[in-house]
Amino acid sequence: MPAQGSPVSGQTVCVTGAGGFIASWMVKLLLERGYNVKGTVRNPEDSKNFHLKQLQGAEDRLVLCKADLLDYESLREAIKGCDGVFHTASPVTDDPEQMVGPAVEGTKNVINAAAEAGVRRVVFTSSIGAVYMDPNRSPDVVVDESCWSDLEFCKNTKNWYCYGKAVAEQAAWEVSREKGVDLVVVNPVLVMGPLLQPNINASIIHILKYLTGSAKTYANSVQAYVHVRDVAEAHILVFETPSASGRYMCAESVLHRGEVVGILGKLFPEYPVPTKCSDEVNPRKKAYKFSNQRLRDLGLKFTPVKQSLYETVKSLQEKGHLPVPEPLS
């Protein structure tokens, strides 16, 4: 962590897709640290971006720039005069048309604009989706920064989100090498925690469905989880640490869906959390092994998954996305 009163005051950074779940937290923490922030959004006047203007320090040090990933000039304008860029904006969809092209072209545009502006470092938000989709990996292999998703496997299983994330990250490495841009990549797993933005994002729906009664059973599958604040911290940490380089896996723990609903059921017994697995024939899927050592070596302390789940539900209640039932007597 940088020392108190660290020399960030006066530094300007750009955060793409500033209104998103992770990006909003980045903007919040960057402002708290004293940075000037330029956030790109599609429409600065859209009410879904108003939460950014309410953040501490936003009045003096946040500028929302109208920009589109596929419009190079708009990005160039936003990134001009910046010391660093956090490229977080990305489509989240399983539609290959909407996912792959924009993810790759948008990433190339951001890095080209960063090269032109002479920024010190670009931090790119990739995903576990670019890392672990590989049917040939032995269950004993530790998933770490050296792992890459198998693109053919992603294509054949029509997992366009993971495919798009993997090709976008590859494009980021390629263009940054060509242009001599200092690139560092963070690969978060499924992100949970309190929402700053008004709308519900894709990763939070994954938890919400177990509380509303819309999911009657849980899947026989495993997933890695991490707290949104830890993800935002990780990005700032790799930006501020001169020696940081390469990729950083950002994960706290891997849980079976049965463990997730078990925790939710204990913490919030008043909700109809499912207790039955949709697949009672096959053996229970085992958690994969992963390493988050590189981020821990930089000083990141991960929030325990139980706390992340608790804070997610509390936030959904506060934001009115989840009714607060009468406590059980």
Coordinates of C-alpha atoms in Angstrom, one line a residue:
M1 CA 0.0 0.0 0.0
P2 CA 1.3 3.5 -0.7
A3 CA 2.4 5.5 2.3
Q4 CA -0.1 8.0 3.7
G5 CA 0.1 11.3 1.7
S6 CA 1.6 9.3 -1.2
P7 CA 2.4 11.4 -4.2
V8 CA -0.7 10.8 -6.2
S9 CA -2.2 14.2 -5.8
G10 CA -2.3 15.9 -9.1
Q11 CA -2.1 12.6 -11.0
T12 CA -4.9 12.0 -13.5
V13 CA -6.2 8.6 -14.4
C14 CA -8.9 7.4 -16.8
V15 CA -11.4 4.7 -15.9
T16 CA -13.3 3.2 -18.9
G17 CA -16.9 2.2 -18.3
A18 CA -16.9 4.1 -15.1
G19 CA -20.5 3.4 -14.2
G20 CA -20.0 -0.4 -13.9
F21 CA -19.9 -2.5 -10.8
I22 CA -16.1 -2.9 -10.5
A23 CA -15.3 0.5 -12.2
S24 CA -17.6 2.4 -9.8
W25 CA -15.6 1.0 -6.9
M26 CA -12.3 1.9 -8.6
V27 CA -13.5 5.5 -9.1
K28 CA -14.5 5.7 -5.4
L29 CA -11.1 4.4 -4.1
L30 CA -9.1 6.5 -6.6
L31 CA -10.9 9.6 -5.5
E32 CA -10.4 8.7 -1.8
R33 CA -6.7 8.4 -2.6
G34 CA -6.5 11.8 -4.1
Y35 CA -6.4 11.1 -7.8
N36 CA -8.1 13.2 -10.5
V37 CA -10.4 10.8 -12.4
K38 CA -11.8 10.9 -15.9
G39 CA -14.5 8.3 -16.2
T40 CA -15.8 7.3 -19.6
V41 CA -19.5 6.6 -19.9
R42 CA -21.9 6.4 -22.8
N43 CA -24.0 9.3 -21.5
P44 CA -22.8 11.5 -18.6
E45 CA -26.3 12.8 -18.0
D46 CA -27.9 9.3 -17.7
S47 CA -29.3 8.8 -14.2
K48 CA -27.5 5.4 -13.9
N49 CA -24.2 7.4 -13.6
F50 CA -25.4 9.8 -10.9
H51 CA -24.0 7.6 -8.1
L52 CA -20.5 8.6 -9.4
K53 CA -21.2 12.3 -8.9
Q54 CA -22.1 11.6 -5.3
L55 CA -18.8 10.0 -4.4
Q56 CA -16.5 11.8 -2.0
G57 CA -14.2 14.1 -3.9
A58 CA -16.2 13.8 -7.2
E59 CA -17.2 17.4 -7.2
D60 CA -13.7 18.6 -7.5
R61 CA -11.8 15.7 -9.1
L62 CA -14.2 13.6 -11.3
V63 CA -15.0 14.4 -14.9
L64 CA -17.4 12.1 -16.8
C65 CA -16.5 11.9 -20.5
K66 CA -18.9 10.8 -23.1
A67 CA -17.0 8.0 -24.9
D68 CA -17.6 4.8 -26.8
L69 CA -15.0 2.0 -27.0
L70 CA -15.5 1.8 -30.8
D71 CA -15.1 5.5 -31.3
Y72 CA -11.4 6.1 -31.2
E73 CA -11.6 9.9 -31.2
S74 CA -13.8 9.9 -28.1
L75 CA -11.4 7.7 -26.2
R76 CA -8.4 9.7 -27.4
E77 CA -10.1 12.8 -25.9
A78 CA -10.8 11.1 -22.6
I79 CA -7.3 9.6 -22.2
K80 CA -5.4 12.7 -23.2
G81 CA -3.4 14.1 -20.3
C82 CA -3.7 11.0 -18.2
D83 CA -0.9 9.3 -16.2
G84 CA -2.7 6.0 -16.2
V85 CA -5.6 4.1 -17.7
F86 CA -7.8 1.5 -16.1
H87 CA -9.6 -0.3 -18.9
T88 CA -12.6 -2.0 -17.3
A89 CA -15.4 -1.4 -19.8
S90 CA -16.5 -4.6 -21.5
P91 CA -19.7 -6.0 -22.8
V92 CA -21.1 -8.8 -20.6
T93 CA -23.1 -11.0 -22.9
D94 CA -23.2 -14.4 -24.5
D95 CA -24.0 -12.9 -27.9
P96 CA -20.8 -13.4 -30.0
E97 CA -21.7 -10.4 -32.2
Q98 CA -21.9 -8.1 -29.3
M99 CA -19.2 -9.6 -27.2
V100 CA -16.2 -10.5 -29.3
G101 CA -15.8 -7.6 -31.8
P102 CA -16.4 -4.7 -29.3
A103 CA -14.2 -6.4 -26.6
V104 CA -11.3 -6.8 -29.0
E105 CA -11.6 -3.6 -31.0
G106 CA -12.4 -1.5 -27.9
T107 CA -9.3 -2.9 -26.1
K108 CA -7.1 -2.1 -29.1
N109 CA -8.5 1.5 -29.3
V110 CA -7.9 2.1 -25.6
I111 CA -4.3 0.9 -25.8
N112 CA -3.6 2.8 -29.0
A113 CA -5.0 6.0 -27.4
A114 CA -3.0 5.3 -24.2
A115 CA 0.2 5.0 -26.4
E116 CA -0.6 8.2 -28.1
A117 CA -1.1 10.0 -24.8
G118 CA 2.1 8.6 -23.4
V119 CA 0.5 7.2 -20.2
R120 CA 2.7 5.6 -17.6
R121 CA 0.8 2.3 -17.3
V122 CA -2.5 0.7 -18.5
V123 CA -4.3 -1.7 -16.1
F124 CA -6.6 -4.0 -18.0
T125 CA -9.5 -5.9 -16.3
S126 CA -9.6 -9.3 -17.8
S127 CA -11.3 -12.3 -16.2
I128 CA -11.0 -15.8 -14.9
G129 CA -12.8 -16.5 -18.1
A130 CA -9.5 -15.9 -20.0
V131 CA -7.7 -18.3 -17.6
Y132 CA -9.5 -21.5 -16.6
M133 CA -11.7 -22.8 -19.5
D134 CA -9.5 -25.8 -20.4
P135 CA -11.1 -29.3 -20.5
N136 CA -7.6 -30.9 -20.7
R137 CA -6.3 -29.4 -17.4
S138 CA -5.8 -32.0 -14.7
P139 CA -7.8 -31.3 -11.5
D140 CA -4.5 -31.3 -9.6
V141 CA -3.1 -28.4 -11.6
V142 CA -3.1 -25.1 -9.7
V143 CA -4.9 -22.4 -11.7
D144 CA -2.6 -19.4 -11.9
E145 CA -1.4 -16.6 -14.1
S146 CA 0.3 -19.1 -16.5
C147 CA -3.0 -20.7 -17.5
W148 CA -5.0 -19.7 -20.6
S149 CA -8.5 -20.7 -21.7
D150 CA -8.7 -23.0 -24.7
L151 CA -10.3 -20.9 -27.4
E152 CA -11.5 -23.8 -29.5
F153 CA -13.2 -25.3 -26.4
C154 CA -14.9 -21.9 -25.7
K155 CA -16.1 -21.7 -29.3
N156 CA -17.4 -25.2 -29.4
T157 CA -19.3 -24.8 -26.1
K158 CA -20.5 -21.4 -27.3
N159 CA -19.1 -19.7 -24.2
W160 CA -18.7 -16.3 -25.9
Y161 CA -18.1 -14.4 -22.7
C162 CA -14.9 -16.4 -21.9
Y163 CA -13.9 -16.5 -25.5
G164 CA -14.3 -12.7 -25.8
K165 CA -12.4 -12.1 -22.6
A166 CA -9.5 -14.3 -23.7
V167 CA -9.1 -12.8 -27.2
A168 CA -9.5 -9.3 -25.8
E169 CA -6.7 -10.0 -23.3
Q170 CA -4.5 -11.5 -26.0
A171 CA -5.1 -8.4 -28.1
A172 CA -4.2 -6.2 -25.2
W173 CA -0.8 -7.9 -24.8
E174 CA -0.2 -7.8 -28.5
V175 CA -0.9 -4.1 -29.1
S176 CA 0.8 -3.0 -25.9
R177 CA 4.0 -4.9 -27.0
E178 CA 3.8 -3.3 -30.4
K179 CA 3.3 0.2 -29.0
G180 CA 5.6 -0.1 -26.0
V181 CA 2.8 0.4 -23.5
D182 CA 3.4 -0.8 -19.9
L183 CA 0.4 -3.2 -19.4
V184 CA -0.6 -5.0 -16.3
V185 CA -3.6 -7.3 -16.2
V186 CA -6.0 -8.3 -13.3
N187 CA -8.1 -11.5 -13.8
P188 CA -11.0 -11.4 -11.3
V189 CA -13.3 -14.4 -10.6
L190 CA -17.0 -13.9 -9.9
V191 CA -17.3 -10.5 -8.1
M192 CA -19.6 -9.9 -5.2
G193 CA -20.2 -7.2 -2.6
P194 CA -22.1 -4.0 -2.1
L195 CA -23.4 -2.2 -5.3
L196 CA -22.6 1.5 -5.8
Q197 CA -24.5 1.6 -9.1
P198 CA -28.4 1.6 -9.1
N199 CA -28.8 -1.4 -11.4
I200 CA -28.1 -5.1 -10.7
N201 CA -25.1 -6.5 -12.7
A202 CA -24.7 -10.0 -14.0
S203 CA -22.5 -11.4 -11.2
I204 CA -25.0 -10.2 -8.5
I205 CA -28.0 -11.9 -10.2
H206 CA -26.1 -15.2 -9.5
I207 CA -26.7 -14.6 -5.8
L208 CA -30.1 -12.8 -6.0
K209 CA -31.8 -15.8 -7.7
Y210 CA -31.1 -18.0 -4.6
L211 CA -33.0 -15.5 -2.4
T212 CA -36.0 -14.6 -4.4
G213 CA -37.3 -18.2 -4.8
S214 CA -36.7 -18.1 -8.6
A215 CA -34.1 -20.8 -8.3
K216 CA -35.6 -23.9 -6.7
T217 CA -32.4 -26.0 -6.9
Y218 CA -28.7 -25.3 -7.1
A219 CA -26.3 -26.6 -9.7
N220 CA -23.7 -29.2 -9.2
S221 CA -20.9 -26.8 -10.0
V222 CA -18.1 -24.8 -8.4
Q223 CA -17.2 -21.2 -8.7
A224 CA -14.5 -18.9 -7.4
Y225 CA -15.5 -15.7 -5.6
V226 CA -14.0 -12.3 -4.7
H227 CA -15.1 -9.1 -3.1
V228 CA -15.6 -6.1 -5.4
R229 CA -13.5 -3.8 -3.1
D230 CA -10.6 -6.3 -3.3
V231 CA -10.8 -6.2 -7.1
A232 CA -10.7 -2.4 -7.1
E233 CA -7.8 -2.4 -4.6
A234 CA -6.0 -5.0 -6.8
H235 CA -6.1 -2.7 -9.8
I236 CA -4.9 0.3 -7.9
L237 CA -2.1 -1.7 -6.2
V238 CA -0.7 -3.0 -9.5
F239 CA -0.9 0.5 -10.9
E240 CA 1.0 2.0 -8.0
T241 CA 3.6 -0.7 -7.6
P242 CA 6.4 0.0 -10.1
S243 CA 7.6 -3.6 -10.1
A244 CA 4.1 -5.0 -10.9
S245 CA 4.0 -6.8 -14.3
G246 CA 2.1 -9.5 -16.1
R247 CA -1.2 -11.0 -14.9
Y248 CA -2.7 -11.2 -11.4
M249 CA -5.3 -13.7 -10.4
C250 CA -7.9 -12.1 -8.2
A251 CA -9.8 -14.7 -6.2
E252 CA -10.5 -15.4 -2.6
S253 CA -12.0 -18.9 -2.6
V254 CA -13.7 -21.6 -4.7
L255 CA -17.0 -22.9 -3.4
H256 CA -19.5 -25.5 -4.6
R257 CA -22.9 -24.0 -5.1
G258 CA -24.1 -26.2 -2.2
E259 CA -21.7 -24.3 0.1
V260 CA -22.9 -20.9 -1.3
V261 CA -26.6 -21.7 -0.6
G262 CA -25.6 -23.2 2.8
I263 CA -23.9 -19.9 3.8
L264 CA -26.9 -17.8 2.5
G265 CA -29.4 -20.1 4.3
K266 CA -27.6 -19.7 7.6
L267 CA -27.1 -15.9 7.3
F268 CA -30.6 -15.2 5.9
P269 CA -33.0 -18.1 7.0
E270 CA -36.0 -15.8 6.2
Y271 CA -35.4 -16.3 2.4
P272 CA -36.4 -19.4 0.3
V273 CA -32.8 -20.4 -0.3
P274 CA -32.8 -23.8 -2.2
T275 CA -31.5 -26.8 -0.3
K276 CA -31.7 -29.4 -3.2
C277 CA -29.1 -29.9 -5.9
S278 CA -30.4 -30.1 -9.5
D279 CA -28.1 -33.0 -10.2
E280 CA -28.3 -35.8 -7.6
V281 CA -26.9 -38.5 -9.9
N282 CA -23.3 -37.4 -10.5
P283 CA -20.7 -37.0 -7.8
R284 CA -20.3 -33.6 -6.3
K285 CA -17.9 -31.4 -8.3
K286 CA -14.7 -30.7 -6.6
A287 CA -13.3 -27.2 -6.1
Y288 CA -10.3 -26.4 -8.3
K289 CA -7.0 -25.2 -6.8
F290 CA -5.9 -21.7 -7.6
S291 CA -3.1 -19.3 -6.5
N292 CA -3.7 -15.6 -5.5
Q293 CA -0.1 -15.4 -4.2
R294 CA 1.0 -12.7 -6.6
L295 CA -1.5 -10.2 -5.3
R296 CA -0.9 -11.2 -1.7
D297 CA 2.8 -10.6 -2.2
L298 CA 1.8 -7.0 -3.1
G299 CA 0.0 -6.7 0.2
L300 CA -3.6 -7.3 -0.8
K301 CA -5.7 -8.8 2.0
F302 CA -8.7 -10.7 0.7
T303 CA -12.2 -10.4 2.3
P304 CA -13.5 -13.8 3.4
V305 CA -16.2 -15.1 1.1
K306 CA -18.8 -15.3 3.9
Q307 CA -18.5 -11.6 4.5
S308 CA -18.7 -10.9 0.8
L309 CA -22.0 -12.8 0.6
Y310 CA -23.4 -11.1 3.6
E311 CA -22.5 -7.6 2.3
T312 CA -24.0 -8.5 -1.1
V313 CA -27.4 -9.4 0.4
K314 CA -27.4 -6.4 2.7
S315 CA -26.7 -4.1 -0.3
L316 CA -29.5 -5.7 -2.3
Q317 CA -31.9 -5.0 0.6
E318 CA -30.7 -1.4 1.0
K319 CA -31.0 -0.7 -2.7
G320 CA -34.6 -2.1 -2.8
H321 CA -33.7 -5.0 -5.1
L322 CA -34.7 -7.6 -2.4
P323 CA -37.6 -7.2 0.0
V324 CA -36.7 -7.4 3.7
P325 CA -39.0 -10.1 5.1
E326 CA -40.4 -10.1 8.6
P327 CA -37.8 -11.9 10.9
L328 CA -38.7 -15.4 11.8
S329 CA -40.1 -15.5 15.3

